[in-house]
Structure formats: C-alpha cells, structure tokens
Short mmCIF file of C-alpha atoms and ligand atoms in Angstrom, two decimals:
data_model
loop_
_atom_site.label_atom_id
_atom_site.label_comp_id
_atom_site.label_asym_id
_atom_site.label_seq_id
_atom_site.Cartn_x
_atom_site.Cartn_y
_atom_site.Cartn_z
CA MET A 1 -73.75 18.68 51.54
CA ALA A 2 -72.71 22.20 52.57
CA LYS A 3 -73.20 25.26 50.42
CA PHE A 4 -72.33 28.96 50.48
CA LEU A 5 -74.97 31.70 50.59
CA VAL A 6 -73.43 34.89 49.26
CA GLN A 7 -75.20 38.25 49.38
CA LYS A 8 -74.33 41.43 47.53
CA SER A 9 -71.56 42.99 49.60
CA GLY A 10 -70.23 46.54 49.38
CA PRO A 11 -66.62 47.17 48.38
CA LEU A 12 -64.32 44.83 50.29
CA ASN A 13 -61.83 46.75 52.38
CA GLY A 14 -59.06 45.94 54.84
CA GLU A 15 -56.20 43.48 55.04
CA VAL A 16 -55.89 39.79 54.23
CA VAL A 17 -52.96 37.54 55.16
CA ILE A 18 -52.08 34.89 52.60
CA SER A 19 -51.50 31.28 53.73
CA GLY A 20 -48.86 28.77 52.68
CA ALA A 21 -49.30 27.54 49.10
CA LYS A 22 -51.43 24.42 48.61
CA ASN A 23 -49.54 23.58 45.41
CA ALA A 24 -46.20 23.90 47.18
CA VAL A 25 -46.96 22.10 50.45
CA LEU A 26 -48.25 18.92 48.75
CA PRO A 27 -45.01 18.16 46.82
CA LEU A 28 -42.96 19.24 49.86
CA MET A 29 -44.77 16.72 52.06
CA ALA A 30 -44.32 14.00 49.43
CA ALA A 31 -40.60 14.77 49.22
CA THR A 32 -40.08 13.97 52.93
CA ILE A 33 -40.35 10.29 51.88
CA LEU A 34 -36.83 10.60 50.46
CA SER A 35 -35.28 11.09 53.91
CA GLU A 36 -34.89 8.67 56.82
CA GLU A 37 -34.65 11.67 59.12
CA GLU A 38 -37.36 13.99 60.42
CA CYS A 39 -38.35 17.05 58.38
CA VAL A 40 -40.17 20.09 59.73
CA ILE A 41 -42.43 22.10 57.41
CA SER A 42 -43.87 25.46 58.56
CA ASP A 43 -46.69 27.67 57.26
CA VAL A 44 -48.64 24.54 56.33
CA PRO A 45 -52.18 25.65 55.45
CA GLN A 46 -55.11 23.86 57.10
CA LEU A 47 -56.66 22.25 54.02
CA LYS A 48 -58.46 19.02 53.30
CA ASP A 49 -55.85 18.26 50.64
CA VAL A 50 -53.11 18.52 53.27
CA ASP A 51 -55.08 16.11 55.48
CA VAL A 52 -55.22 13.56 52.63
CA MET A 53 -51.46 13.85 52.03
CA LYS A 54 -50.90 13.35 55.79
CA GLU A 55 -53.04 10.18 55.65
CA ILE A 56 -50.99 8.87 52.74
CA LEU A 57 -47.69 9.42 54.56
CA LEU A 58 -49.11 7.77 57.70
CA SER A 59 -50.49 4.86 55.64
CA ILE A 60 -46.99 3.92 54.38
CA GLY A 61 -45.40 4.08 57.83
CA GLY A 62 -44.74 7.76 58.44
CA LYS A 63 -45.03 9.50 61.81
CA ILE A 64 -46.42 13.05 61.89
CA LYS A 65 -46.48 15.45 64.84
CA SER A 66 -47.85 18.98 64.93
CA ALA A 67 -46.44 20.90 67.88
CA GLU A 68 -48.18 24.10 66.80
CA GLU A 69 -50.70 25.22 64.19
CA GLY A 70 -49.19 25.21 60.73
CA VAL A 71 -46.05 23.27 61.68
CA LEU A 72 -45.67 19.60 60.67
CA SER A 73 -42.85 17.33 61.86
CA ILE A 74 -42.75 14.42 59.43
CA ASP A 75 -40.62 11.33 60.13
CA MET A 76 -40.47 8.91 57.19
CA GLY A 77 -37.65 6.86 58.71
CA ASN A 78 -39.64 3.67 58.77
CA ILE A 79 -41.46 3.08 55.49
CA GLU A 80 -43.50 -0.11 55.81
CA LYS A 81 -44.92 -0.18 52.31
CA TRP A 82 -44.50 1.56 49.00
CA GLU A 83 -48.14 1.60 47.97
CA ALA A 84 -50.63 4.48 48.10
CA ASP A 85 -54.13 3.12 48.53
CA TYR A 86 -57.09 3.59 46.25
CA ASP A 87 -59.30 5.36 48.79
CA LEU A 88 -56.65 8.01 49.40
CA VAL A 89 -55.50 8.60 45.83
CA SER A 90 -59.11 8.70 44.63
CA ARG A 91 -59.76 11.58 47.03
CA MET A 92 -56.90 13.72 45.75
CA ARG A 93 -55.14 13.27 42.42
CA ALA A 94 -52.11 15.16 43.74
CA SER A 95 -51.48 12.02 45.82
CA PHE A 96 -49.68 10.82 42.71
CA LEU A 97 -46.86 13.16 43.73
CA VAL A 98 -45.63 10.52 46.21
CA MET A 99 -44.65 8.22 43.33
CA GLY A 100 -41.32 9.87 42.51
CA SER A 101 -40.12 10.00 46.12
CA LEU A 102 -41.27 6.42 46.84
CA LEU A 103 -39.51 5.15 43.71
CA GLY A 104 -36.36 7.06 44.64
CA ARG A 105 -36.29 5.95 48.27
CA CYS A 106 -37.62 2.36 48.05
CA GLY A 107 -36.87 1.44 44.44
CA ARG A 108 -40.54 0.60 44.09
CA ALA A 109 -43.80 2.52 44.06
CA LYS A 110 -47.37 1.45 43.52
CA VAL A 111 -50.02 4.17 43.26
CA TYR A 112 -53.63 3.91 42.26
CA MET A 113 -54.17 5.52 38.85
CA PRO A 114 -55.22 9.11 39.58
CA GLY A 115 -58.51 9.90 37.89
CA GLY A 116 -59.22 12.84 35.72
CA CYS A 117 -61.39 15.58 37.06
CA THR A 118 -63.88 18.09 35.73
CA ILE A 119 -61.20 20.31 34.18
CA GLY A 120 -59.59 17.60 32.13
CA ALA A 121 -58.32 14.06 31.70
CA ARG A 122 -55.20 14.96 33.73
CA PRO A 123 -53.00 12.24 32.15
CA ILE A 124 -49.72 11.18 33.77
CA ASP A 125 -47.84 10.04 30.67
CA LEU A 126 -45.06 12.58 31.20
CA HIS A 127 -44.52 11.41 34.80
CA LEU A 128 -44.17 7.82 33.55
CA LYS A 129 -41.93 8.84 30.64
CA GLY A 130 -39.58 10.39 33.20
CA PHE A 131 -39.56 7.36 35.51
CA GLU A 132 -38.87 5.05 32.55
CA ALA A 133 -36.03 7.29 31.37
CA LEU A 134 -34.47 6.86 34.83
CA GLY A 135 -34.56 3.10 34.26
CA ALA A 136 -37.79 2.15 36.03
CA GLU A 137 -40.08 -0.56 34.69
CA ILE A 138 -43.69 0.64 34.62
CA ILE A 139 -46.52 -1.87 35.12
CA VAL A 140 -50.12 -0.73 34.70
CA LYS A 141 -52.54 -3.32 36.12
CA ASP A 142 -56.00 -3.20 37.71
CA ASN A 143 -55.94 0.59 37.69
CA PHE A 144 -52.71 0.60 39.67
CA ILE A 145 -49.45 1.93 38.35
CA GLU A 146 -46.31 0.25 39.60
CA ALA A 147 -42.78 1.52 39.02
CA ILE A 148 -39.81 -0.73 39.76
CA ALA A 149 -36.24 0.53 39.71
CA PRO A 150 -33.57 -1.73 38.12
CA GLU A 151 -30.96 -3.57 40.18
CA GLY A 152 -28.57 -0.92 41.45
CA GLY A 153 -31.27 1.75 41.45
CA LEU A 154 -32.34 4.52 39.12
CA ARG A 155 -29.78 6.08 36.78
CA GLY A 156 -29.63 9.75 35.80
CA GLU A 157 -30.79 10.65 32.27
CA SER A 158 -31.83 13.61 30.13
CA ILE A 159 -35.62 13.91 29.92
CA TYR A 160 -37.56 16.25 27.64
CA LEU A 161 -41.11 17.11 28.75
CA ASP A 162 -43.47 17.51 25.81
CA PHE A 163 -45.41 19.94 28.01
CA PRO A 164 -43.91 21.81 31.02
CA SER A 165 -46.06 19.78 33.41
CA VAL A 166 -45.84 20.98 37.04
CA GLY A 167 -46.54 17.57 38.54
CA ALA A 168 -44.29 15.67 36.16
CA THR A 169 -41.42 18.09 36.86
CA GLU A 170 -41.92 17.64 40.62
CA ASN A 171 -42.23 13.84 40.46
CA ILE A 172 -39.19 13.35 38.19
CA MET A 173 -37.08 15.80 40.19
CA ALA A 174 -37.85 13.86 43.39
CA ALA A 175 -37.11 10.49 41.77
CA ALA A 176 -33.78 11.78 40.41
CA VAL A 177 -32.44 13.00 43.78
CA LEU A 178 -31.09 9.55 44.83
CA ALA A 179 -30.42 8.24 41.30
CA GLU A 180 -26.91 7.26 40.17
CA GLY A 181 -25.51 10.08 38.02
CA THR A 182 -26.99 13.29 36.66
CA THR A 183 -30.49 13.98 35.39
CA TYR A 184 -31.57 16.89 33.20
CA ILE A 185 -35.25 17.81 32.92
CA GLU A 186 -35.70 19.86 29.77
CA ASN A 187 -38.77 21.98 29.02
CA ALA A 188 -39.38 21.78 32.78
CA ALA A 189 -42.16 23.70 34.52
CA GLU A 190 -40.91 27.00 35.99
CA GLU A 191 -43.59 27.64 38.63
CA PRO A 192 -42.52 29.09 42.03
CA GLU A 193 -43.72 25.83 43.61
CA ILE A 194 -41.00 23.97 41.64
CA VAL A 195 -38.37 26.37 43.02
CA ASP A 196 -39.75 25.88 46.54
CA LEU A 197 -39.47 22.11 46.19
CA ALA A 198 -35.91 22.32 44.81
CA ASN A 199 -34.90 24.62 47.69
CA PHE A 200 -36.30 22.14 50.21
CA LEU A 201 -34.58 19.17 48.52
CA ASN A 202 -31.27 21.04 48.43
CA LYS A 203 -31.62 21.77 52.16
CA MET A 204 -31.98 17.99 52.56
CA GLY A 205 -28.66 17.52 50.74
CA ALA A 206 -29.84 17.11 47.17
CA ARG A 207 -27.86 18.77 44.37
CA ILE A 208 -30.36 20.58 42.16
CA LYS A 209 -29.68 23.56 39.90
CA GLY A 210 -31.86 25.49 37.47
CA ALA A 211 -35.23 25.23 39.19
CA GLY A 212 -37.36 28.10 37.92
CA THR A 213 -35.85 27.82 34.45
CA ASP A 214 -36.79 25.39 31.66
CA THR A 215 -33.80 23.14 32.37
CA ILE A 216 -33.25 21.55 35.78
CA LYS A 217 -30.06 19.62 36.60
CA ILE A 218 -30.18 17.04 39.41
CA GLU A 219 -26.92 15.37 40.43
CA GLY A 220 -27.79 12.15 42.26
CA VAL A 221 -26.56 11.75 45.87
CA GLU A 222 -26.26 8.70 48.14
CA ARG A 223 -28.80 9.84 50.69
CA VAL A 224 -30.52 12.94 51.98
CA HIS A 225 -30.96 14.11 55.59
CA GLY A 226 -33.80 15.87 57.38
CA ALA A 227 -34.43 19.59 56.92
CA SER A 228 -36.72 22.42 57.99
CA HIS A 229 -38.57 24.58 55.49
CA THR A 230 -41.27 27.24 55.32
CA VAL A 231 -43.82 26.94 52.53
CA ILE A 232 -43.98 29.86 50.09
CA PRO A 233 -47.17 31.97 50.18
CA ASP A 234 -50.03 30.87 47.94
CA ARG A 235 -49.90 33.04 44.80
CA ILE A 236 -53.28 31.74 43.65
CA GLU A 237 -54.96 32.62 46.93
CA ALA A 238 -53.29 36.04 46.68
CA GLY A 239 -54.60 36.46 43.13
CA THR A 240 -58.09 35.48 44.26
CA TYR A 241 -58.13 38.28 46.85
CA MET A 242 -56.69 40.74 44.32
CA LEU A 243 -59.71 39.94 42.15
CA ALA A 244 -62.04 40.23 45.17
CA ALA A 245 -60.89 43.84 45.65
CA ALA A 246 -61.23 44.51 41.92
CA ILE A 247 -64.70 43.05 41.39
CA THR A 248 -66.18 44.79 44.47
CA ARG A 249 -64.40 48.07 43.70
CA GLY A 250 -62.73 47.89 47.11
CA THR A 251 -59.24 48.38 48.49
CA LEU A 252 -57.25 45.51 50.01
CA LEU A 253 -53.79 45.23 51.51
CA ILE A 254 -52.71 41.67 50.72
CA LYS A 255 -50.00 40.60 53.14
CA ASN A 256 -47.51 37.69 53.31
CA MET A 257 -47.34 37.28 49.55
CA VAL A 258 -44.62 37.49 46.89
CA PRO A 259 -45.52 40.23 44.36
CA ASP A 260 -43.15 38.70 41.80
CA HIS A 261 -45.28 35.54 41.76
CA VAL A 262 -48.41 37.38 40.58
CA LYS A 263 -46.93 39.64 37.89
CA PRO A 264 -49.37 38.60 35.10
CA ILE A 265 -52.36 39.23 37.39
CA THR A 266 -51.00 42.63 38.41
CA ALA A 267 -50.36 43.54 34.76
CA LYS A 268 -53.86 42.59 33.65
CA LEU A 269 -55.57 44.35 36.56
CA ARG A 270 -53.59 47.51 35.79
CA GLU A 271 -54.63 47.18 32.13
CA SER A 272 -58.25 47.20 33.35
CA GLY A 273 -57.67 50.37 35.38
CA VAL A 274 -57.19 48.88 38.84
CA THR A 275 -54.41 50.36 40.96
CA VAL A 276 -51.92 47.74 42.16
CA GLU A 277 -49.01 49.01 44.21
CA LEU A 278 -46.16 47.37 46.07
CA ALA A 279 -46.69 47.64 49.82
CA ASP A 280 -44.04 46.84 52.39
CA GLU A 281 -45.77 43.56 53.24
CA GLY A 282 -47.19 42.60 49.87
CA LEU A 283 -49.54 44.39 47.49
CA TYR A 284 -52.11 47.15 47.81
CA VAL A 285 -55.01 46.73 45.38
CA ASP A 286 -57.37 49.70 44.87
CA ALA A 287 -60.39 49.61 42.56
CA SER A 288 -62.38 52.17 44.53
CA GLY A 289 -64.08 55.36 43.46
CA ASP A 290 -65.79 56.09 40.18
CA ARG A 291 -62.84 55.08 38.00
CA LYS A 292 -63.77 53.44 34.69
CA LEU A 293 -62.63 49.84 34.56
CA VAL A 294 -62.24 48.36 31.10
CA ALA A 295 -61.97 45.01 29.35
CA ALA A 296 -58.70 43.06 29.17
CA ASP A 297 -57.87 39.94 27.17
CA ILE A 298 -56.25 37.01 28.97
CA LYS A 299 -54.62 33.83 27.72
CA THR A 300 -53.52 31.21 30.24
CA LEU A 301 -50.02 29.78 29.87
CA PRO A 302 -47.50 27.86 31.98
CA TYR A 303 -45.56 30.11 34.38
CA PRO A 304 -44.50 32.88 33.99
CA GLY A 305 -47.58 33.31 31.78
CA PHE A 306 -51.05 34.10 33.09
CA PRO A 307 -51.98 31.32 35.58
CA THR A 308 -54.81 28.97 34.57
CA ASP A 309 -55.90 28.87 38.23
CA ILE A 310 -56.83 32.57 38.11
CA GLN A 311 -58.67 32.34 34.77
CA SER A 312 -62.12 31.84 36.28
CA PRO A 313 -61.83 34.45 39.07
CA PHE A 314 -60.58 36.95 36.49
CA MET A 315 -63.51 36.10 34.21
CA SER A 316 -65.96 36.97 36.99
CA PHE A 317 -64.29 40.37 37.24
CA LEU A 318 -64.45 40.84 33.44
CA THR A 319 -68.24 40.45 33.48
CA THR A 320 -68.42 43.69 35.47
CA VAL A 321 -66.20 46.00 33.40
CA GLU A 322 -66.85 48.06 30.25
CA GLY A 323 -66.26 46.28 26.94
CA SER A 324 -65.71 42.84 25.53
CA SER A 325 -62.85 40.61 26.72
CA THR A 326 -61.40 37.44 25.23
CA VAL A 327 -60.36 34.66 27.59
CA ILE A 328 -58.33 31.77 26.15
CA GLU A 329 -57.58 28.68 28.27
CA THR A 330 -54.58 26.82 26.87
CA VAL A 331 -53.48 24.67 29.84
CA PHE A 332 -56.52 22.46 30.52
CA GLU A 333 -58.91 21.16 27.91
CA ASN A 334 -62.13 21.72 29.84
CA ARG A 335 -61.75 24.65 32.19
CA LEU A 336 -64.60 26.90 31.01
CA MET A 337 -67.46 25.22 32.88
CA HIS A 338 -67.93 28.25 35.11
CA VAL A 339 -69.17 30.13 32.00
CA ALA A 340 -72.56 28.39 32.17
CA GLU A 341 -72.80 29.18 35.89
CA LEU A 342 -71.90 32.86 35.39
CA ASN A 343 -74.43 33.11 32.55
CA ARG A 344 -77.09 31.81 34.93
CA MET A 345 -76.25 34.88 37.01
CA GLY A 346 -76.94 37.17 34.07
CA ALA A 347 -73.48 37.35 32.54
CA ASN A 348 -73.19 37.33 28.76
CA ILE A 349 -70.35 35.00 27.84
CA MET A 350 -70.04 32.98 24.64
CA THR A 351 -67.61 30.11 24.26
CA GLU A 352 -66.10 28.47 21.22
CA GLY A 353 -63.63 25.71 22.01
CA ASN A 354 -61.12 26.95 24.58
CA LYS A 355 -62.06 30.60 24.01
CA ALA A 356 -64.67 32.69 25.84
CA ILE A 357 -65.90 36.13 24.80
CA VAL A 358 -67.10 38.11 27.81
CA GLN A 359 -69.46 41.04 27.25
CA GLY A 360 -68.81 43.27 30.24
CA CYS A 361 -70.88 45.56 32.42
CA LYS A 362 -73.64 43.08 33.02
CA HIS A 363 -75.76 43.44 36.13
CA LEU A 364 -75.36 40.04 37.80
CA GLU A 365 -78.25 38.45 39.69
CA GLY A 366 -78.03 35.90 42.46
CA ALA A 367 -78.77 32.33 41.37
CA GLN A 368 -78.25 28.70 42.39
CA VAL A 369 -74.90 27.70 40.91
CA ILE A 370 -72.42 24.84 41.18
CA ALA A 371 -68.69 25.00 41.87
CA THR A 372 -67.15 22.85 39.12
CA ASP A 373 -63.61 23.07 40.40
CA LEU A 374 -61.69 24.76 43.18
CA ARG A 375 -61.06 28.01 41.34
CA ALA A 376 -64.41 28.15 39.55
CA GLY A 377 -66.00 27.94 42.99
CA ALA A 378 -64.00 30.95 44.15
CA ALA A 379 -64.98 32.75 40.94
CA LEU A 380 -68.68 32.21 41.71
CA VAL A 381 -68.21 33.57 45.22
CA LEU A 382 -66.63 36.70 43.74
CA ALA A 383 -69.57 37.07 41.33
CA GLY A 384 -72.00 36.55 44.21
CA LEU A 385 -70.41 39.45 46.09
CA VAL A 386 -71.62 41.89 43.40
CA ALA A 387 -74.80 40.11 42.22
CA SER A 388 -78.14 41.37 43.48
CA GLY A 389 -79.91 39.06 45.89
CA THR A 390 -78.52 35.77 47.11
CA THR A 391 -76.18 33.42 45.25
CA GLU A 392 -76.32 29.82 46.44
CA ILE A 393 -73.18 27.87 45.63
CA SER A 394 -73.15 24.08 46.01
CA GLU A 395 -70.29 21.53 45.73
CA ILE A 396 -68.22 23.85 47.92
CA TYR A 397 -65.99 20.99 49.07
CA HIS A 398 -63.90 21.94 46.02
CA ILE A 399 -63.30 25.39 47.51
CA GLU A 400 -62.58 24.18 51.01
CA ARG A 401 -59.93 21.78 49.68
CA GLY A 402 -57.74 24.63 48.63
CA TYR A 403 -58.49 27.90 50.43
CA GLU A 404 -57.58 28.12 54.12
CA LYS A 405 -60.15 29.82 56.36
CA PHE A 406 -62.05 30.92 53.24
CA THR A 407 -65.24 32.31 54.84
CA GLU A 408 -63.39 33.77 57.84
CA LYS A 409 -60.98 35.69 55.63
CA PHE A 410 -63.75 36.95 53.34
CA ARG A 411 -66.07 37.97 56.20
CA ALA A 412 -63.19 39.86 57.85
CA ILE A 413 -62.95 42.17 54.81
CA GLY A 414 -66.68 42.76 54.56
CA ALA A 415 -68.02 39.89 52.45
CA ASN A 416 -71.51 38.72 53.21
CA ILE A 417 -70.96 34.95 52.96
CA MET A 418 -72.40 32.15 55.01
CA ARG A 419 -71.73 28.41 55.00
CA VAL A 420 -74.88 26.33 55.51
CA GLU A 421 -75.57 22.59 55.52
CA GLU A 422 -78.03 21.63 52.79
C1 EPZ B 501 -50.74 21.61 38.98
O1 EPZ B 501 -51.51 20.55 38.46
C2 EPZ B 501 -51.63 22.28 40.03
N1 EPZ B 501 -51.95 21.31 41.07
C3 EPZ B 501 -52.90 22.79 39.36
O2 EPZ B 501 -53.66 23.47 40.35
C4 EPZ B 501 -52.51 23.79 38.27
O3 EPZ B 501 -53.68 24.24 37.61
C5 EPZ B 501 -51.58 23.10 37.27
O4 EPZ B 501 -50.43 22.58 37.96
C6 EPZ B 501 -51.09 24.05 36.17
O5 EPZ B 501 -50.45 25.14 36.75
C7 EPZ B 501 -51.02 21.04 42.02
O6 EPZ B 501 -49.91 21.54 41.99
C8 EPZ B 501 -51.43 20.07 43.11
P1 EPZ B 501 -49.81 19.95 34.91
P2 EPZ B 501 -50.79 19.45 37.52
O7 EPZ B 501 -49.22 18.59 35.01
O8 EPZ B 501 -49.41 19.19 37.99
C9 EPZ B 501 -51.06 18.02 30.81
C10 EPZ B 501 -55.55 24.07 41.55
O9 EPZ B 501 -56.63 24.61 41.26
N2 EPZ B 501 -50.28 16.85 31.24
O10 EPZ B 501 -48.91 21.12 34.75
O11 EPZ B 501 -51.70 18.28 37.38
C11 EPZ B 501 -52.36 18.12 31.60
O12 EPZ B 501 -53.35 17.31 31.01
C12 EPZ B 501 -54.98 23.00 40.67
O13 EPZ B 501 -54.88 24.34 42.58
C13 EPZ B 501 -50.07 15.81 30.35
O14 EPZ B 501 -50.52 15.85 29.20
O15 EPZ B 501 -50.76 20.24 36.15
C14 EPZ B 501 -52.72 19.57 31.51
O16 EPZ B 501 -53.41 19.81 30.31
C15 EPZ B 501 -55.84 22.73 39.44
N3 EPZ B 501 -49.37 14.71 30.74
C16 EPZ B 501 -51.34 20.25 31.45
O17 EPZ B 501 -50.39 19.22 31.15
C17 EPZ B 501 -48.85 14.62 32.01
O18 EPZ B 501 -48.18 13.61 32.32
C18 EPZ B 501 -50.93 20.91 32.75
O19 EPZ B 501 -50.89 19.90 33.73
C19 EPZ B 501 -49.07 15.68 32.91
C20 EPZ B 501 -49.78 16.78 32.50
#
C-alpha cells in the first residue's frame, strides 16, 4: 500500500488551480444515462472515483471516448442492462447515484446496496422514499436493491426529505426528469453540485426550477437529448488549499474557483485573522507575517452552512492558533476519527459525542497516522506540513480518490510531500 511522507514545510506560497468538482462530476456522469444521445462533459478531474463511475456506465452498455484530457464523451444510447454490479458499487458508494437515472430511463434499476463507510452508516432510506413516492416498487433482496416503475412509468409527486440529503436530492431529481407530471422535492439539498446537475439536466431538455433552494420543481418530459457541460470547480478542494495557506502561514492565489461557494470557510478564516480577498481569478489567502491567529468555533451544516468536508482540514488549522475552539459535526455521525490521529501528533483535542474541543497553539510532531476518510487524510497532510520531523500517512487511497494531482499541486507551492510504496 502507498503512503505519504510529509516533512515540515515553510509557508506555502504561489498559485494553485482548482479542478472540476468530484461531487459534481459523479452525478453528472450518472445523469447521462437519461439520454439516448451523446453528452460531453468537460473539466472532468482525473480521479479514481471518476474511473469507477466510467466502469459502471461501460458495464451497462455505455460508450465513453476521451478526445482530450478532462473531456468525456458519453454515449448511453444502447443500455444493455439496468444493474450496477457488486464489485463496482462496493468500490464507491456514490455509484448508487446511477439508480435514479436508470429507473427513469429503463423503468427498472438494480444496484448493490451501498455500504456504509468510516464516517457513518450512510443510509439510503430517503433515496428509496423518493423512488416509492414516484410510484416505484422497491425490492431489497440479497443485498441488492431493485426499483421497478409501474406500468406507464413513474408519476410526479411531492416528496419531503427528512434531511436535505445531497445524494437523495440528486437521485430523485434524475428519476423525476422523465416521469409523468410534476415532482416537488421539499427540504431539498441546496449544494452548488445540485445546481450544477440541474443546469446540465435542463440543457438536456429537462424542466427543473428551484435548484439551490429548499424546493425543487421538476416537470416531467417525454425524453431528453444530449448536451455539453463543464463541471463546476471543486469548492472542497479550494477550501483545502485555503487551509493549507492558513496552517503554514503562507500566501496562495487559488484560481478557477467560485468564491461564493466557500463563503463559510472565508468567514471563519477571517474570524481567525487570516486575510482572504477576492482576486480576479478566485481568492487570495494570506496568513503570512507575525499576525496573531486566534481560535474560531465551527459547526457543520448542510449548504450554505459550514461544509462537513472541510471540518477536519479546519481542525488541523485550529490546533495551531491561539485559544480553544469548539468543532461540532452535525452532518455525519462518526466524522471525528481524525482527532485521535491529530492527538498522536501532539495536538490536544477532547471529544464528547459529535463535539471536539481543540486547545490551540500546540507544537505538532511528526508521527505515523492513518487517513480515515478522504478529507481526514487531507487534514493530516496539512498537519504534517507544520509538524516537526516526518509524518507518515497510510491509507492514502482515500485521498487519491478525491483530489486530482494532489502531490503535484502541493509540491508546486512548496510542500515537502512524497508518495512512497510501503
Ligand atoms: C455527499 O454525500 C458527498 N458525496 C459527501 O462528500 C458530503 O460529505 C455529503 O454529500 C454532505 O455534504 C458526494 O457527493 C459523492 P448526504 P451524500 O446524503 O450524498 C443522512 C467527500 O468527502 N442520510 O447529504 O452521501 C446521512 O446518513 C464526501 O467528498 C440519511 O439519513 O451525503 C448523513 O448523515 C464525503 N438517509 C446525512 O444524511 C439518506 O437516504 C448527509 O448525507 C441519505 C442520507
């Protein structure tokens, strides 16, 4: 297994260009199933998760060409089966996002039950509640979930989500596109990735309004055609580099990003004393000089609240500032496992339930630590950049799933990070 060796690195300085969003491109690729015509998606990041989604589309009969780096031409004209196999779904739980499009296009979908992961049980009850509301029969058997549309196809309905689930909103929106009549998703997720998906579907001929608010209206249409679309920049990658500048007391120009998508991160960094300014191509983050950086409390919430995916990178930063910070994780039930790893590096963090109390200004020391999820892995790299000695991070496949050219981008701004095979 590969691991990262991270050495104490001076302030990171320079420019970093943000890639297309992992959490936008996966639902966009799944949505191409709805069309019999070719779709072209640009700014596709080179990620292992994208490779798995490609394999799923190919496995059900899709044809995929890539004329140039970052551009995928996806032709789902000839779907041979409506089943996503175990070995693919078990490698990436986001594979479940094909269910809504398959059900909408073929009237049937059979997907292996996506497992939980280290951050939580990751149930799919809200996805299934939505499919059933649209008239589908749900059969759970041998760890497979099958959804079967009624004769005449799915019918539009009003659906209330008990929690503004990103995946459930995306899956139900996709299933509703070709349904008979109008669907309302209430208490919908409002993430930018939902808006990106709705924009793509509307380019394909869907009739969706309200994406980005808590109520999304989908008027069913007969069919949708092909379309071209560019993936929005990855706001979580952008936030990770904002924190990299902050924790190393550096200055970074973060390009090809949408400042509006990272407002909570900007607000909290400013509260800590970091300068964050709009630049003509993104954001300029400056934590340099002998400025005093102070504690800030964060509480993760669905968008537009503070993003759960930036909770762990922000916590790494909080271990280095003056004062005590409170970090509350409200989105996932088990997303504080990086606390134990940071404490092994000399941090002083106490947890009680979903709350962590971070005593700042600790001198971190390099240690052998484990990436427990994609973002916790990035958080440990950030901590390693300021810890004395060498930090050895294992289970880095998590990180490489979701950050394009991770070591290249970090080394280009002065990080001392090396990928080695164990
Ligand atoms: C998406 O996951 C992202 N993944 C996650 O990013 C992100 O952390 C999460 O949204 C929240 O923003 C992708 O987009 C591929 P949810 P998703 O459904 O859709 C509960 C990363 O690091 N829930 O909004 O799975 C669930 O248990 C990853 O890039 C139900 O109870 O998130 C969780 O507590 C990690 N029933 C909460 O909702 C359901 O049917 C949020 O989950 C669905 C969800």
